[in-house]
Coordinates of C-alpha atoms and ligand atoms in Angstrom, one line a residue:
X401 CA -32.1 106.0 111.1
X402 CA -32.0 109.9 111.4
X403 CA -31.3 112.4 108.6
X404 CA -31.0 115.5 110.2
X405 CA -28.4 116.0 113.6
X406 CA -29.2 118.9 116.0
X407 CA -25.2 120.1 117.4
X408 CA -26.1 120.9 121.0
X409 CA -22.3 122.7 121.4
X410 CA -20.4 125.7 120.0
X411 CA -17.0 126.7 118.6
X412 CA -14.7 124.1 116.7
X413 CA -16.4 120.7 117.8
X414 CA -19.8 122.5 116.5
X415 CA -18.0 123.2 113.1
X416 CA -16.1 119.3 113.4
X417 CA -19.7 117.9 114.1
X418 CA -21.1 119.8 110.8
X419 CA -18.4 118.7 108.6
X420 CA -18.5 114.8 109.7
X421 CA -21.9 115.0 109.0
X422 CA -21.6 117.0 105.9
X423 CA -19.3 114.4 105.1
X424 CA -22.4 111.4 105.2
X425 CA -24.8 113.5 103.6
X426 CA -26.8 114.5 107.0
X427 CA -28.6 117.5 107.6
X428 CA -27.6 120.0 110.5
X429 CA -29.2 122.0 112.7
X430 CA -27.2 124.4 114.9
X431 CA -27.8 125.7 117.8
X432 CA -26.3 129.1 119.4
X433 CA -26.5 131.4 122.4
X434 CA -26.8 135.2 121.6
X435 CA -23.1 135.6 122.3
X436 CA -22.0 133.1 119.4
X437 CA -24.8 134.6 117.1
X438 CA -22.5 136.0 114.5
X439 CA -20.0 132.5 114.5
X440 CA -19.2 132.0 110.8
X441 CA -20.0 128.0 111.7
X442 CA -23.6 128.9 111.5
X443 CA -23.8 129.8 108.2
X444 CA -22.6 126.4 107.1
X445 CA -25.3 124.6 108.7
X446 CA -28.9 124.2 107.0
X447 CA -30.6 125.7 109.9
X448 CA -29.5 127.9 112.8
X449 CA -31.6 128.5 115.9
X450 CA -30.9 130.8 119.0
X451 CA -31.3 129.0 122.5
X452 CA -31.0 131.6 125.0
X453 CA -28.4 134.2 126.5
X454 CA -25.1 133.7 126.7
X455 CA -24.5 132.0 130.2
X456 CA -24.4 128.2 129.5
X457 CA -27.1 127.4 132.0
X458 CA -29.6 129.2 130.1
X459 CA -28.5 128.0 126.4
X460 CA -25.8 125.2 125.6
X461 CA -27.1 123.4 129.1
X462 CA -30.7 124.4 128.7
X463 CA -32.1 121.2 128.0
X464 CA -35.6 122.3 127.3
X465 CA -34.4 124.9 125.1
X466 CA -32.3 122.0 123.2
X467 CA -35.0 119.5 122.7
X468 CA -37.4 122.1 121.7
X469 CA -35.2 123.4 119.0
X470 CA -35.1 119.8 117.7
X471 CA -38.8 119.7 117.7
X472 CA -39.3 123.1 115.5
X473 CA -36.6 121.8 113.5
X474 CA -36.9 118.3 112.5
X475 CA -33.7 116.8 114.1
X476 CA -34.3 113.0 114.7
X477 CA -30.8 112.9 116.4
X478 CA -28.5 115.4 118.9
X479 CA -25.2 115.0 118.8
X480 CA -23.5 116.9 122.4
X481 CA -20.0 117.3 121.2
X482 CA -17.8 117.1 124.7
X483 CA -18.6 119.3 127.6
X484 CA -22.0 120.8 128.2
X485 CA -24.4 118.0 127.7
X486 CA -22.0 115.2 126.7
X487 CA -21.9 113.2 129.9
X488 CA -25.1 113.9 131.8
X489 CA -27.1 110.6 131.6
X490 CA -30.2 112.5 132.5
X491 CA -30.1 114.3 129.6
X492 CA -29.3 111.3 127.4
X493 CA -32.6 109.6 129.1
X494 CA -34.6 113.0 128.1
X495 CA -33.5 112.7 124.3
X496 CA -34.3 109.3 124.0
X497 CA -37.8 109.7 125.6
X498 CA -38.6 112.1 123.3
X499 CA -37.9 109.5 120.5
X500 CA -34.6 111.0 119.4
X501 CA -31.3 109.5 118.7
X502 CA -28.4 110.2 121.6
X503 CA -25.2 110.1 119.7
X504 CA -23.5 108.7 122.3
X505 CA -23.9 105.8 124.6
X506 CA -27.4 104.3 126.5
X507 CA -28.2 106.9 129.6
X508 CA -27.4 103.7 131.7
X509 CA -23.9 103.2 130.2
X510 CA -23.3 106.9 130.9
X511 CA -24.8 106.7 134.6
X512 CA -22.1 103.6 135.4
X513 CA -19.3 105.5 134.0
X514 CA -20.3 108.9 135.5
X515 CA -20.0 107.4 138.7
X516 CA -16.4 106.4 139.1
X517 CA -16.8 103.4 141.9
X518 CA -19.2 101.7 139.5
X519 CA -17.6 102.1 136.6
X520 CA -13.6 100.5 138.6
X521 CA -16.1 97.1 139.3
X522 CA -17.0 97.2 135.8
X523 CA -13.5 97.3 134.6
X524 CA -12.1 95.3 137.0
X525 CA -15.0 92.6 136.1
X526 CA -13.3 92.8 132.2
X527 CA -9.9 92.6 133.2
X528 CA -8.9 96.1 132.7
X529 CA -6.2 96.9 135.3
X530 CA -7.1 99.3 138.0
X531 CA -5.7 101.6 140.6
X532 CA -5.2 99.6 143.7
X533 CA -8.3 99.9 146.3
X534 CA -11.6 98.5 147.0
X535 CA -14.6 98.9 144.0
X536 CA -17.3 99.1 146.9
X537 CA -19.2 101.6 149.1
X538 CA -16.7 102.5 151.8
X539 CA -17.4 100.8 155.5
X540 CA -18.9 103.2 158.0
X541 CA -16.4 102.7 160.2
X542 CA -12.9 104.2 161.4
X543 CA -11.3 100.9 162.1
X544 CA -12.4 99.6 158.8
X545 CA -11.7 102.7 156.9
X546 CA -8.1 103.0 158.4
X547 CA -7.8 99.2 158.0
X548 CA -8.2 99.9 153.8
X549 CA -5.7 102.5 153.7
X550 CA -3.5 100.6 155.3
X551 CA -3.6 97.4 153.0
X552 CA -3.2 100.0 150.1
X553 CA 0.1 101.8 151.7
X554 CA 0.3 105.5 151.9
X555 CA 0.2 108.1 150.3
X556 CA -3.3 107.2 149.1
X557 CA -6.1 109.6 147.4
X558 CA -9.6 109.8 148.6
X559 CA -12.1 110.9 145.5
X560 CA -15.6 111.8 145.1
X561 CA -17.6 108.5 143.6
X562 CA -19.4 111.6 141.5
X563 CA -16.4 113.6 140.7
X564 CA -15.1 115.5 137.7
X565 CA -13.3 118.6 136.4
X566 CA -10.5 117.3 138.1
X567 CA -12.7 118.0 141.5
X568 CA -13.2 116.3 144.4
X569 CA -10.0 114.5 145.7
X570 CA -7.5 114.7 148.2
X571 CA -4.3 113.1 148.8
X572 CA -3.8 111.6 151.9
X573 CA 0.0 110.8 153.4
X574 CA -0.3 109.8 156.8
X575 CA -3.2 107.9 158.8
X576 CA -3.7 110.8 161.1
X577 CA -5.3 112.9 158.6
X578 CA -7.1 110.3 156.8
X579 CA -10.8 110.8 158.3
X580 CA -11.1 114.3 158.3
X581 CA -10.1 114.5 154.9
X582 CA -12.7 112.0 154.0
X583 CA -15.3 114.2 155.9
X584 CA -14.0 117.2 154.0
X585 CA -14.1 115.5 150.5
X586 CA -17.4 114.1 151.6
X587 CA -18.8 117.1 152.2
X588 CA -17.5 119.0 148.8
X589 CA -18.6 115.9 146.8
X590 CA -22.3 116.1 148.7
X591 CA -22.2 119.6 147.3
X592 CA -20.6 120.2 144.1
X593 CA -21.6 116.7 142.3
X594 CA -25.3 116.3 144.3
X595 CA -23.5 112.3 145.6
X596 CA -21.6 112.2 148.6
X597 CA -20.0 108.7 148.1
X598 CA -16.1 108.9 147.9
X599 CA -13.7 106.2 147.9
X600 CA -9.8 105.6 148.4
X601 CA -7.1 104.2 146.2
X602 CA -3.3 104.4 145.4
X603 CA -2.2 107.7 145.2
X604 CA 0.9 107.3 141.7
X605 CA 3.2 110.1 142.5
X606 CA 4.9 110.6 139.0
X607 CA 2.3 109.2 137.0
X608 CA 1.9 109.3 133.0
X609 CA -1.7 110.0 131.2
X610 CA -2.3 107.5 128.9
X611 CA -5.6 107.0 127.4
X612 CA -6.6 104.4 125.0
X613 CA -9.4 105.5 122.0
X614 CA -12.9 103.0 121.5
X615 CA -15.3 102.5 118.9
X616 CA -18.5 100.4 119.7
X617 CA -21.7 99.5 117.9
X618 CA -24.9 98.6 118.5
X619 CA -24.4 95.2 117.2
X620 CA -21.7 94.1 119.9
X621 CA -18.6 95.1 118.0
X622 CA -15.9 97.1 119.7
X623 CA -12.4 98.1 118.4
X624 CA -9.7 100.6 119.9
X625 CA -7.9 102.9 118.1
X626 CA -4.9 103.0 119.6
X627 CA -3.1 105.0 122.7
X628 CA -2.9 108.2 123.1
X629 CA -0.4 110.5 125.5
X630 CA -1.8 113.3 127.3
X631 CA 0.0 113.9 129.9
X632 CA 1.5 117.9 129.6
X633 CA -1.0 119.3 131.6
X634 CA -1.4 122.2 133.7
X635 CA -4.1 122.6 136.8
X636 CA -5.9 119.0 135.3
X637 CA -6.2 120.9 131.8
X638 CA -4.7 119.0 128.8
X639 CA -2.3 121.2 126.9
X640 CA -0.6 119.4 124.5
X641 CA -1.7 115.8 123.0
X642 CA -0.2 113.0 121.0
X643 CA -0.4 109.6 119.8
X644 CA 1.0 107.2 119.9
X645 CA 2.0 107.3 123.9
X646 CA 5.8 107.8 123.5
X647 CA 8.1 104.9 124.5
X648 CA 5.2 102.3 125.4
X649 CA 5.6 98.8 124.1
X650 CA 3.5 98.1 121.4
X651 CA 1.8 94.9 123.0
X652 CA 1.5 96.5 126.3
X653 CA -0.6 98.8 124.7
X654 CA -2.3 96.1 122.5
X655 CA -3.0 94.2 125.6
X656 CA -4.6 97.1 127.4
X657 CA -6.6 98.0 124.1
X658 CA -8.0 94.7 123.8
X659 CA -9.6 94.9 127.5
X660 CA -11.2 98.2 127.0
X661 CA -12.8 96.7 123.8
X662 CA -13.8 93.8 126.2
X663 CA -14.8 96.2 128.9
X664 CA -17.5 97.9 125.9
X665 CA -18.8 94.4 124.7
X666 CA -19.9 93.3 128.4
X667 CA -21.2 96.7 129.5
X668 CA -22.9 97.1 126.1
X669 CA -21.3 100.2 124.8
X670 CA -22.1 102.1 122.0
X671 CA -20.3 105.5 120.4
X672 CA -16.8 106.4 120.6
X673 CA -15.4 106.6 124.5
X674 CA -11.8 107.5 126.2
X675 CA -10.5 105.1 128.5
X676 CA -8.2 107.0 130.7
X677 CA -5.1 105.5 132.7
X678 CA -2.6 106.5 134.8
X679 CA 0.8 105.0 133.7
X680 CA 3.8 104.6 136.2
X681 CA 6.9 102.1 136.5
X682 CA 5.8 100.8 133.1
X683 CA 2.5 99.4 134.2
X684 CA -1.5 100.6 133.2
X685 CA -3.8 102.0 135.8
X686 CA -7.5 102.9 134.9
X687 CA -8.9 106.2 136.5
X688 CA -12.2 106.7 134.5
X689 CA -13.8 106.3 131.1
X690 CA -15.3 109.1 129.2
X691 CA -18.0 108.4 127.5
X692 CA -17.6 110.8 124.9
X693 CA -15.9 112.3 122.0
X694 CA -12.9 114.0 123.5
X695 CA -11.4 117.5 122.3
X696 CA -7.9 115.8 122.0
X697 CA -9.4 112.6 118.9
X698 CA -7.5 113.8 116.3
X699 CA -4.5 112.4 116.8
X700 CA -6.2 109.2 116.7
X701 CA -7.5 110.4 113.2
X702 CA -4.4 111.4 112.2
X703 CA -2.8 108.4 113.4
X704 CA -5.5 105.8 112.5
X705 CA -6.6 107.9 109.4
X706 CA -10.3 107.3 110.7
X707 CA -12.7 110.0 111.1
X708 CA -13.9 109.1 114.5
X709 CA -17.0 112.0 114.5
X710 CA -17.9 109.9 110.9
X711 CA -17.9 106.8 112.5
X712 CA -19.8 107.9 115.9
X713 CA -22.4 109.1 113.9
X714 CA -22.5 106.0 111.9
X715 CA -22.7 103.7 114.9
X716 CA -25.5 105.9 116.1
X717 CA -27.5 105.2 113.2
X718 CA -27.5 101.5 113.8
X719 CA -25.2 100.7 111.1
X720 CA -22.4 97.9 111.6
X721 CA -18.8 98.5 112.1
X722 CA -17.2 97.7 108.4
X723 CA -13.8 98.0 110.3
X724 CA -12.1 95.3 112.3
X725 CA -9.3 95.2 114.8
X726 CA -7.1 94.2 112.2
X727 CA -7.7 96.6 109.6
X728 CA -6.9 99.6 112.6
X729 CA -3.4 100.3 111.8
X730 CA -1.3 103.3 113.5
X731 CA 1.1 104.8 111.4
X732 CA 3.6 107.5 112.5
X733 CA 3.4 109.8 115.5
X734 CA 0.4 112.4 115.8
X735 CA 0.5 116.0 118.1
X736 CA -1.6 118.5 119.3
X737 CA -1.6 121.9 120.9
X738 CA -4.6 123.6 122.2
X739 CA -4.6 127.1 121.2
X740 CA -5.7 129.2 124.1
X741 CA -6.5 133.1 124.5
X742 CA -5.1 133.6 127.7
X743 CA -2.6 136.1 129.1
X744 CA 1.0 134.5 129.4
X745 CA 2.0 134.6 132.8
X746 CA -1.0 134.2 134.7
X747 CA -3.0 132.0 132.5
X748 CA -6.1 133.9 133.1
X749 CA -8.2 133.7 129.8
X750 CA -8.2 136.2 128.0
X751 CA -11.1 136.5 125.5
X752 CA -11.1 139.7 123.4
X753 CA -11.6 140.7 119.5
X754 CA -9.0 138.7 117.0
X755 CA -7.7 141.1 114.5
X756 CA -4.5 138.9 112.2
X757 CA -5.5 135.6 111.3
X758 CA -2.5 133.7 109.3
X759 CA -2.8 129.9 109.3
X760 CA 0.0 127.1 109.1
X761 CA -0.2 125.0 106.4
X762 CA 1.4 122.4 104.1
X763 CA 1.6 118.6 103.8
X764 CA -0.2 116.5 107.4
X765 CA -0.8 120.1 109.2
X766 CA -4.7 120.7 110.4
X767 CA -6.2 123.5 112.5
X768 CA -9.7 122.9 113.8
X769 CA -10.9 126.1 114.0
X770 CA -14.0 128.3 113.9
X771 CA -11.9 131.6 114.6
X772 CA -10.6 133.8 112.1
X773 CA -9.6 137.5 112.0
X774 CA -13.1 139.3 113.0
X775 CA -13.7 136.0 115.1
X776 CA -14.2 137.8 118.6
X777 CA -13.2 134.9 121.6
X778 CA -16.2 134.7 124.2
X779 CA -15.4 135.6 127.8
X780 CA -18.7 133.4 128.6
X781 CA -16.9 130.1 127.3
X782 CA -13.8 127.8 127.0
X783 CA -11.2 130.0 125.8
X784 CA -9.4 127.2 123.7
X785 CA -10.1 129.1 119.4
X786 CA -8.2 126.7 117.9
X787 CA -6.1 123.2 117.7
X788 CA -3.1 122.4 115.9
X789 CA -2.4 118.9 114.6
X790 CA 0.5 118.0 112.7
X791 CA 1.3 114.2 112.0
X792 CA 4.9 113.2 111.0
X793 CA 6.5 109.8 110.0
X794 CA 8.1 109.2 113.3
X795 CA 7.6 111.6 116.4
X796 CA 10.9 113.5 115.5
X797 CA 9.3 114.2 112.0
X798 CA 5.7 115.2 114.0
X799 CA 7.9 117.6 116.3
X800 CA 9.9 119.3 113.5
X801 CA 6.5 119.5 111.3
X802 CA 4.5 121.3 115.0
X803 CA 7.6 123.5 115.1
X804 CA 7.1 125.0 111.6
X805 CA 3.5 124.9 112.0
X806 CA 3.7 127.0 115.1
X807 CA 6.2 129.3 113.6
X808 CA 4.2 130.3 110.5
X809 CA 0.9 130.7 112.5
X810 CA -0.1 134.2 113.8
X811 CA -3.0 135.5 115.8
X812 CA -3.3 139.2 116.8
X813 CA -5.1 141.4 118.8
X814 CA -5.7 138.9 121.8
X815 CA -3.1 137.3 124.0
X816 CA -2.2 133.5 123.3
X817 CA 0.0 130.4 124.7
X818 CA 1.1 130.0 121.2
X819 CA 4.6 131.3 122.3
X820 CA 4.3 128.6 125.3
X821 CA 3.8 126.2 122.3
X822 CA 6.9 127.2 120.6
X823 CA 8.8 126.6 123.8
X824 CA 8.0 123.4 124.7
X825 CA 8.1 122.0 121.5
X826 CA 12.1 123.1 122.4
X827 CA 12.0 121.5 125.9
X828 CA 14.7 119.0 126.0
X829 CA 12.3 117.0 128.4
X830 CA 9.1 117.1 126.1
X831 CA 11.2 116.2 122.8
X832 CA 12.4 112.8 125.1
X833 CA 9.6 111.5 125.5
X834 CA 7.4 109.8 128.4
X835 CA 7.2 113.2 130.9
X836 CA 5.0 112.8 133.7
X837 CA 1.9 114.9 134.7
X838 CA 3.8 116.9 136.8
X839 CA 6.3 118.1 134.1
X840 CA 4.8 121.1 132.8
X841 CA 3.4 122.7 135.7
X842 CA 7.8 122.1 137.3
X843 CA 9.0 123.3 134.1
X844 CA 7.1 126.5 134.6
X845 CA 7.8 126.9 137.7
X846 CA 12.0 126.6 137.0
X847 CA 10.7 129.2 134.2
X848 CA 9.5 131.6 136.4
X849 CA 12.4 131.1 138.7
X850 CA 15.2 131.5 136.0
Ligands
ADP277 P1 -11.8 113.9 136.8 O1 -13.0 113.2 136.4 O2 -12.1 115.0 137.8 O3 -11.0 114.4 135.6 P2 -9.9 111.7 137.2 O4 -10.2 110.5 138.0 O5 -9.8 111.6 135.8 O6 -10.9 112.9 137.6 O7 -8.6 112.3 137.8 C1 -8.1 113.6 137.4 C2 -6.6 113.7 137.6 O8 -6.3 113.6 139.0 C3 -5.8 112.7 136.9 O9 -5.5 113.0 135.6 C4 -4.5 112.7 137.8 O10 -3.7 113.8 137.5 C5 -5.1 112.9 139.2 N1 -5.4 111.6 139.8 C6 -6.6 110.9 139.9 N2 -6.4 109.7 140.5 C7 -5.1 109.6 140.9 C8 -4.3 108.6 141.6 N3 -4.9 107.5 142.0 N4 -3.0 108.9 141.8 C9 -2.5 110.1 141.3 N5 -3.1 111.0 140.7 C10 -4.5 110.8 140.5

């Protein structure tokens, strides 16, 4: 049992952390570089405490500083938020030996995840459908190598066992290539992720992202919360989110769900985690599991009209899911945009001082936020200052309520996509339904063309 949560993050997760835990009556403790030293969020929290200088390594990933902070300050629990420290198991492990609560899974539970061979066996142990290609170390040799790809079919992908950040992989189309390319991603996978195992499977050519939402306790319980659709994406980055996934059976998802809740019971998960799938020619794929909160959950709230960040916290204190499979019901059609300061056309970010500030509002539209006019957007960080959620009775409703939304909200003094949102909330092929990965990044390139 802990009273009092440390928030090892920043911006809007920091301020969604403080409120869930607001919400239970928990003390916070936040913590901030000197760049985010004059955030409004810290003001709502019962303690604030400075970390270090603005570069991440010396503050928001400066574990020593962390646990130190929840020394001076009391905090019997740390809650990462996504990024940073969310996913690093060693981390986890250092919390925990200090006699603090992780909120989040075991270290070991993130360790088999974080390494993406280990965590296909596990899934393929619970019956959660996978990617075609081997769940083992890859044979030393050419023959045998060669003799894999082969049984797969070309084109297939070869990926760093350690990967992340949409790093470390390379598609592979014809044999001739296929060992130096493993040498190569060998090689950046040795560097980048400290783990030089790779491995090979399909490679889906117009693939969907389709992720499905868990909830675990201590206790052995495990629910999902539904599907979610994230597949408008540009360079691996998640622009716009919704849930339900679009045009997906409903018991092709329940099916699916019901693995991944498996696939937590047998690896003895415990927190909220993102089950993440490729979906092509109307069938599932796993890719990975993250075993965190992601930016993108609330959909799922809005969907599920659960407060996930509630219920992780909840879970981390020991207590018992009161919830069961059957009591998770998904109602309407969820969607949201994340609100970048970036220039335009080149996407660069594009941090800078924010000097209008006019909200959306009205009936099923939230903005997680902890910008506002004043709010200056870091160049040392994520340059995502806000999300936009809208929830409609059907995904027509959802689309016509984001529309609205979009239109009434204003930010000046720093460049945005919010005019990118406005036009593909108008893009015949987003307001269909079901696009592929691939959509957004051909859309603006026919854009840029035209
Ligand atoms: P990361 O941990 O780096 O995000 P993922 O395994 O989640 O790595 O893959 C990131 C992205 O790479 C996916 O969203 C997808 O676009 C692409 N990708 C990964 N595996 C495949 C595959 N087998 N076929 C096609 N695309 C893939």
């Amino acid at each position: 049992m802990f009273d009092t949560v440390l928030i090892a993050n920043r911006g809007e997760i920091a301020l969604r952390i403080q409120r869930a835990c607001r919400g239970l009556g928990l003390r916070t403790v936040a913590v901030y570089s000197e760049a985010d030293a004059d955030a409004p969020y810290l003001q709502a929290a019962d303690q604030a405490l400075c970390i270090g200088p603005p570069a991440p390594g010396q503050s928001y990933l400066n574990q020593a500083a962390i646990l130190f902070a929840a020394k001076i300050s009391g905090a019997q629990a740390i809650h990462p938020g996504y990024g940073f420290l969310s996913e690093n198991a060693g981390f986890a492990a250092r919390v925990e030996a200090a006699g603090l609560v992780f909120v989040g899974p075991s270290a070991e539970c993130i360790r088999t995840m974080g390494d993406k061979v280990a965590a296909k066996r596990a899934m393929r142990t619970a019956g959660v459908p996978c990617v075609p290609g081997p769940d083992q170390a890859l044979p030393s040799g050419p023959a045998a190598i060669h003799a894999i790809a082969d049984a797969i079919g070309y084109p297939v992908i070869v990926k760093a066992a350690g990967g992340g950040g949409g790093r470390g992989m390379r598609v592979v189309h014809e044999p001739a290539t296929l060992i130096d390319a493993l040498a190569v991603t060998r090689e950046e996978a040795r560097r980048a992720f400290g783990n030089a195992e790779v491995y090979i499977e399909k490679f889906l050519s117009h693939p969907r992202h389709v992720e499905i939402q868990v909830l675990a306790d201590s206790h052995g319980n495990a629910l999902w919360l539904g599907s979610r659709d994230c597949s408008l994406q540009r360079r691996n980055q998640k622009v716009v989110e919704e849930a339900p996934a679009p045009g997906i059976p409903v018991a092709q998802v329940a099916a699916v769900g019901e693995r991944c809740a498996e696939a937590c019971r047998q690896i003895g998960y415990c927190g909220v985690g993102t089950f993440e799938f490729l979906y092509e020619n109307d069938a599932f794929y796993f890719i990975e599991m993250n075993t965190r909160l992601q930016v993108e959950h609330p959909v799922t709230e809005m969907t599920t009209g659960i407060d996930i960040v509630q219920q992780q916290l909840r879970v981390a204190r020991g207590e018992r899911l009161s919830l069961h499979q059957a009591d998770i019901v998904c109602t309407g059609h969820a969607i949201e945009c994340r609100l970048n300061a970036e220039d335009p056309r080149s996407f660069a970010p594009a941090p800078g001082w924010i000097t209008d500030w006019v909200l959306p509002g009205g009936f099923s539209v939230r903005v997680d936020s902890h910008a506002g006019a004043g709010y200056r957007v870091s160049p040392y960080y994520d340059s995502m200052f806000a999300k936009l959620i809208v929830h409609g009775a059907t995904r027509a409703d959802a689309l016509d309520r984001m529309r609205l939304a979009l239109a009434e909200m204003q930010v000046g003094g720093i460049a945005t996509n919010l005019a990118l949102h406005r036009e593909i909330m108008d893009d015949s092929g987003f307001t269909a339904g079901g696009v592929d990965i691939h959509h957004l990044e051909r859309w603006l390139a026919a854009r840029a063309v035209a």
